[in-house]
Amino acid sequence: MTKIEFLKELARGWFGNSQQHSIQAQLLKARGLNKLADKMMAESDEEWEEAKKVNARLIELGETPAVEIEAYPVFTDIKEMLEYDCKDAAEALPTMSKALSMFDDDYVTRHMIEEFIIEEQNHFNWVKVHLCLIEQIGMENYIIEMLGE
């Protein structure tokens, strides 16, 4: 895979993931799970911005970004949603880390990807905490915790 192909794949993934989290947030908000919905919407916004950064970088590199979006599943079950996010982040982190070496001669892109890795690790950690919380207090109590203003 070339550097440009990797960046285009990142943009496709971030745009798709952003839409997935936006839909998840709307579904959660409809159920009154406002705290969790707010977190998912913040995640959606962050991913949208990351995709835009990748496209801006592609343009700086003289490339034309594609209008493409990776398809992601939508979940109505909270635990399944979190488990999918955990699995997705766990797979993305090593891929992004491995790709860093492709950009040894491009500090700007390398730094951008390093920031993405940090954000993805933070999201992975957040998801793991919430999955552990569900295990410890049960789904009903977790749902009560996620209700909010």
PDB file of C-alpha atoms in Angstrom, residues 17 20-21 24 27-28 31 33 36 40 72-89 123 126-128 130-132 134-135 139 142-143:
ATOM      1  CA  ASN A  17     -16.921   5.943  11.534  1.00  0.00           C
ATOM      2  CA  GLN A  20     -21.727   5.466  12.456  1.00  0.00           C
ATOM      3  CA  HIS A  21     -21.154   7.290  15.741  1.00  0.00           C
ATOM      4  CA  GLN A  24     -25.498   5.692  17.294  1.00  0.00           C
ATOM      5  CA  LEU A  27     -30.427   6.299  18.595  1.00  0.00           C
ATOM      6  CA  LEU A  28     -29.107   6.628  22.159  1.00  0.00           C
ATOM      7  CA  ARG A  31     -33.771   6.300  24.307  1.00  0.00           C
ATOM      8  CA  LEU A  33     -29.318   7.902  27.213  1.00  0.00           C
ATOM      9  CA  LEU A  36     -23.673   8.148  26.256  1.00  0.00           C
ATOM     10  CA  MET A  40     -20.823   9.213  20.813  1.00  0.00           C
ATOM     11  CA  TYR A  72     -19.962   0.471   9.361  1.00  0.00           C
ATOM     12  CA  PRO A  73     -22.699  -1.405  11.210  1.00  0.00           C
ATOM     13  CA  VAL A  74     -25.243   0.337  13.429  1.00  0.00           C
ATOM     14  CA  PHE A  75     -26.142  -1.262  16.752  1.00  0.00           C
ATOM     15  CA  THR A  76     -29.195  -0.974  18.963  1.00  0.00           C
ATOM     16  CA  ASP A  77     -27.566  -3.047  21.709  1.00  0.00           C
ATOM     17  CA  ILE A  78     -25.240  -0.881  23.805  1.00  0.00           C
ATOM     18  CA  LYS A  79     -22.843  -3.648  24.780  1.00  0.00           C
ATOM     19  CA  GLU A  80     -22.538  -4.830  21.167  1.00  0.00           C
ATOM     20  CA  MET A  81     -21.855  -1.234  20.116  1.00  0.00           C
ATOM     21  CA  LEU A  82     -19.088  -0.852  22.695  1.00  0.00           C
ATOM     22  CA  GLU A  83     -17.607  -4.265  21.908  1.00  0.00           C
ATOM     23  CA  TYR A  84     -17.496  -3.381  18.209  1.00  0.00           C
ATOM     24  CA  ASP A  85     -15.808  -0.045  18.977  1.00  0.00           C
ATOM     25  CA  CYS A  86     -13.277  -1.847  21.161  1.00  0.00           C
ATOM     26  CA  LYS A  87     -12.504  -4.391  18.445  1.00  0.00           C
ATOM     27  CA  ASP A  88     -12.340  -1.705  15.756  1.00  0.00           C
ATOM     28  CA  ALA A  89      -9.919   0.455  17.767  1.00  0.00           C
ATOM     29  CA  HIS A 123     -11.195   6.091  22.754  1.00  0.00           C
ATOM     30  CA  TRP A 126     -12.733   4.812  27.351  1.00  0.00           C
ATOM     31  CA  VAL A 127     -14.601   1.921  25.720  1.00  0.00           C
ATOM     32  CA  LYS A 128     -12.722  -0.660  27.819  1.00  0.00           C
ATOM     33  CA  HIS A 130     -17.307   1.247  30.016  1.00  0.00           C
ATOM     34  CA  LEU A 131     -17.313  -2.444  29.131  1.00  0.00           C
ATOM     35  CA  CYS A 132     -15.767  -3.174  32.547  1.00  0.00           C
ATOM     36  CA  ILE A 134     -21.159  -2.958  32.508  1.00  0.00           C
ATOM     37  CA  GLU A 135     -19.551  -6.164  33.801  1.00  0.00           C
ATOM     38  CA  MET A 139     -26.535  -3.339  32.109  1.00  0.00           C
ATOM     39  CA  TYR A 142     -25.157   1.182  33.484  1.00  0.00           C
ATOM     40  CA  ILE A 143     -28.188   2.457  31.594  1.00  0.00           C
TER      41      ILE A 143
END
